[in-house]
């Protein structure tokens, strides 16, 4: 039986990206702003993001290919009831960094503050 972590790692980025778009657009933000913060975190420009979506890469592969921003460890707080700083699994921590900055964008935080 797969663990919850394994299930998350095997999810495709393509399956979650539209949910991120919907979340931020409901709050008056744009897909361009979403792509901007994803690029800040991962180094993936919009073209590369679209290629990764087309390839149906898993979160595991997505972050394996990413060049994480050196300031990513400054992303702190609680996501899904768990404090990011307390997450020990390196891949899950990266996934939660992404979730946290998407939440911050949806909560109308300024891009300059999100991109620490």
PDB file of C-alpha atoms in Angstrom:
ATOM      1  CA  UNK A   1       0.000   0.000   0.000  1.00  0.00           C
ATOM      2  CA  UNK A   2       1.295   3.425  -0.933  1.00  0.00           C
ATOM      3  CA  UNK A   3       1.935   5.956   1.781  1.00  0.00           C
ATOM      4  CA  UNK A   4       0.382   9.406   1.571  1.00  0.00           C
ATOM      5  CA  UNK A   5       3.804  10.859   0.733  1.00  0.00           C
ATOM      6  CA  UNK A   6       4.247   8.476  -2.192  1.00  0.00           C
ATOM      7  CA  UNK A   7       0.774   9.379  -3.474  1.00  0.00           C
ATOM      8  CA  UNK A   8       1.615  13.083  -3.422  1.00  0.00           C
ATOM      9  CA  UNK A   9       4.994  12.521  -5.096  1.00  0.00           C
ATOM     10  CA  UNK A  10       3.367  10.576  -7.939  1.00  0.00           C
ATOM     11  CA  UNK A  11       0.694  13.220  -8.584  1.00  0.00           C
ATOM     12  CA  UNK A  12       1.320  15.096 -11.792  1.00  0.00           C
ATOM     13  CA  UNK A  13       2.013  18.797 -11.696  1.00  0.00           C
ATOM     14  CA  UNK A  14      -0.472  19.052 -14.601  1.00  0.00           C
ATOM     15  CA  UNK A  15      -3.270  17.783 -12.343  1.00  0.00           C
ATOM     16  CA  UNK A  16      -2.632  20.435  -9.672  1.00  0.00           C
ATOM     17  CA  UNK A  17      -1.668  23.475 -11.774  1.00  0.00           C
ATOM     18  CA  UNK A  18      -5.282  24.192 -12.912  1.00  0.00           C
ATOM     19  CA  UNK A  19      -6.334  24.112  -9.252  1.00  0.00           C
ATOM     20  CA  UNK A  20      -3.664  26.700  -8.451  1.00  0.00           C
ATOM     21  CA  UNK A  21      -4.948  28.883 -11.317  1.00  0.00           C
ATOM     22  CA  UNK A  22      -8.543  28.619 -10.101  1.00  0.00           C
ATOM     23  CA  UNK A  23      -7.513  29.404  -6.523  1.00  0.00           C
ATOM     24  CA  UNK A  24      -5.620  32.584  -7.398  1.00  0.00           C
ATOM     25  CA  UNK A  25      -8.077  33.798 -10.047  1.00  0.00           C
ATOM     26  CA  UNK A  26     -10.990  33.497  -7.570  1.00  0.00           C
ATOM     27  CA  UNK A  27      -9.112  36.019  -5.442  1.00  0.00           C
ATOM     28  CA  UNK A  28      -8.482  38.438  -8.312  1.00  0.00           C
ATOM     29  CA  UNK A  29      -4.924  37.372  -9.119  1.00  0.00           C
ATOM     30  CA  UNK A  30      -3.697  36.219 -12.526  1.00  0.00           C
ATOM     31  CA  UNK A  31      -2.119  33.148 -14.062  1.00  0.00           C
ATOM     32  CA  UNK A  32       0.809  35.383 -15.037  1.00  0.00           C
ATOM     33  CA  UNK A  33       1.372  36.247 -11.364  1.00  0.00           C
ATOM     34  CA  UNK A  34       1.134  32.544 -10.497  1.00  0.00           C
ATOM     35  CA  UNK A  35       3.705  31.695 -13.163  1.00  0.00           C
ATOM     36  CA  UNK A  36       5.955  34.485 -11.842  1.00  0.00           C
ATOM     37  CA  UNK A  37       6.076  33.052  -8.323  1.00  0.00           C
ATOM     38  CA  UNK A  38       6.523  29.494  -9.619  1.00  0.00           C
ATOM     39  CA  UNK A  39       9.440  30.715 -11.737  1.00  0.00           C
ATOM     40  CA  UNK A  40      10.925  32.471  -8.704  1.00  0.00           C
ATOM     41  CA  UNK A  41      10.733  29.248  -6.658  1.00  0.00           C
ATOM     42  CA  UNK A  42      11.746  26.701  -9.313  1.00  0.00           C
ATOM     43  CA  UNK A  43      13.553  28.564 -12.096  1.00  0.00           C
ATOM     44  CA  UNK A  44      10.972  27.298 -14.643  1.00  0.00           C
ATOM     45  CA  UNK A  45       9.801  29.965 -17.099  1.00  0.00           C
ATOM     46  CA  UNK A  46       6.296  29.779 -18.607  1.00  0.00           C
ATOM     47  CA  UNK A  47       7.488  27.813 -21.643  1.00  0.00           C
ATOM     48  CA  UNK A  48       9.212  25.226 -19.455  1.00  0.00           C
ATOM     49  CA  UNK A  49       6.149  24.999 -17.189  1.00  0.00           C
ATOM     50  CA  UNK A  50       3.975  24.246 -20.210  1.00  0.00           C
ATOM     51  CA  UNK A  51       6.444  21.565 -21.355  1.00  0.00           C
ATOM     52  CA  UNK A  52       6.393  19.954 -17.909  1.00  0.00           C
ATOM     53  CA  UNK A  53       2.594  19.985 -17.956  1.00  0.00           C
ATOM     54  CA  UNK A  54       2.555  18.409 -21.437  1.00  0.00           C
ATOM     55  CA  UNK A  55       5.009  15.741 -20.259  1.00  0.00           C
ATOM     56  CA  UNK A  56       2.743  14.971 -17.284  1.00  0.00           C
ATOM     57  CA  UNK A  57       5.712  15.037 -14.886  1.00  0.00           C
ATOM     58  CA  UNK A  58       5.132  14.008 -11.295  1.00  0.00           C
ATOM     59  CA  UNK A  59       5.876  16.356  -8.419  1.00  0.00           C
ATOM     60  CA  UNK A  60       8.907  14.182  -7.746  1.00  0.00           C
ATOM     61  CA  UNK A  61      10.258  14.785 -11.277  1.00  0.00           C
ATOM     62  CA  UNK A  62       9.137  18.432 -11.245  1.00  0.00           C
ATOM     63  CA  UNK A  63      11.298  19.227  -8.227  1.00  0.00           C
ATOM     64  CA  UNK A  64      14.133  16.987  -9.403  1.00  0.00           C
ATOM     65  CA  UNK A  65      14.422  19.239 -12.478  1.00  0.00           C
ATOM     66  CA  UNK A  66      13.906  22.487 -10.556  1.00  0.00           C
ATOM     67  CA  UNK A  67      16.644  24.802  -9.379  1.00  0.00           C
ATOM     68  CA  UNK A  68      15.171  25.880  -6.068  1.00  0.00           C
ATOM     69  CA  UNK A  69      15.595  29.541  -5.228  1.00  0.00           C
ATOM     70  CA  UNK A  70      18.236  30.084  -2.556  1.00  0.00           C
ATOM     71  CA  UNK A  71      15.679  32.102  -0.569  1.00  0.00           C
ATOM     72  CA  UNK A  72      13.096  29.275  -0.509  1.00  0.00           C
ATOM     73  CA  UNK A  73      14.019  28.350   3.096  1.00  0.00           C
ATOM     74  CA  UNK A  74      12.693  31.790   4.093  1.00  0.00           C
ATOM     75  CA  UNK A  75       9.191  30.489   3.278  1.00  0.00           C
ATOM     76  CA  UNK A  76       7.733  29.768   6.678  1.00  0.00           C
ATOM     77  CA  UNK A  77       4.358  29.240   8.241  1.00  0.00           C
ATOM     78  CA  UNK A  78       1.639  26.623   8.367  1.00  0.00           C
ATOM     79  CA  UNK A  79       0.210  24.810   5.369  1.00  0.00           C
ATOM     80  CA  UNK A  80      -2.365  22.023   5.692  1.00  0.00           C
ATOM     81  CA  UNK A  81      -1.969  22.198   9.461  1.00  0.00           C
ATOM     82  CA  UNK A  82       1.780  21.535   9.360  1.00  0.00           C
ATOM     83  CA  UNK A  83       4.534  24.041  10.056  1.00  0.00           C
ATOM     84  CA  UNK A  84       6.808  24.126   6.996  1.00  0.00           C
ATOM     85  CA  UNK A  85       9.921  24.525   9.130  1.00  0.00           C
ATOM     86  CA  UNK A  86       9.126  21.196  10.840  1.00  0.00           C
ATOM     87  CA  UNK A  87       8.835  19.133   7.641  1.00  0.00           C
ATOM     88  CA  UNK A  88      11.813  16.789   7.481  1.00  0.00           C
ATOM     89  CA  UNK A  89      11.221  15.157   4.089  1.00  0.00           C
ATOM     90  CA  UNK A  90      13.061  17.357   1.532  1.00  0.00           C
ATOM     91  CA  UNK A  91      10.631  16.748  -1.352  1.00  0.00           C
ATOM     92  CA  UNK A  92       7.546  17.351   0.774  1.00  0.00           C
ATOM     93  CA  UNK A  93       9.122  20.561   2.066  1.00  0.00           C
ATOM     94  CA  UNK A  94       9.560  21.791  -1.538  1.00  0.00           C
ATOM     95  CA  UNK A  95       5.954  20.892  -2.390  1.00  0.00           C
ATOM     96  CA  UNK A  96       4.763  22.782   0.686  1.00  0.00           C
ATOM     97  CA  UNK A  97       6.893  25.801  -0.273  1.00  0.00           C
ATOM     98  CA  UNK A  98       4.955  25.879  -3.537  1.00  0.00           C
ATOM     99  CA  UNK A  99       1.606  25.448  -1.767  1.00  0.00           C
ATOM    100  CA  UNK A 100       2.470  28.248   0.665  1.00  0.00           C
ATOM    101  CA  UNK A 101       3.428  30.813  -1.973  1.00  0.00           C
ATOM    102  CA  UNK A 102       0.268  29.978  -3.970  1.00  0.00           C
ATOM    103  CA  UNK A 103      -1.742  30.573  -0.777  1.00  0.00           C
ATOM    104  CA  UNK A 104       0.049  33.857  -0.186  1.00  0.00           C
ATOM    105  CA  UNK A 105      -0.718  34.976  -3.740  1.00  0.00           C
ATOM    106  CA  UNK A 106      -4.383  34.057  -3.264  1.00  0.00           C
ATOM    107  CA  UNK A 107      -4.404  36.041  -0.011  1.00  0.00           C
ATOM    108  CA  UNK A 108      -3.385  39.183  -1.935  1.00  0.00           C
ATOM    109  CA  UNK A 109       0.166  39.312  -0.631  1.00  0.00           C
ATOM    110  CA  UNK A 110       2.382  41.488  -2.828  1.00  0.00           C
ATOM    111  CA  UNK A 111       4.677  39.645  -5.244  1.00  0.00           C
ATOM    112  CA  UNK A 112       7.735  41.342  -3.721  1.00  0.00           C
ATOM    113  CA  UNK A 113       6.803  39.901  -0.295  1.00  0.00           C
ATOM    114  CA  UNK A 114       6.123  36.416  -1.688  1.00  0.00           C
ATOM    115  CA  UNK A 115       9.429  36.382  -3.558  1.00  0.00           C
ATOM    116  CA  UNK A 116      11.438  36.956  -0.408  1.00  0.00           C
TER     117      UNK A 116
END
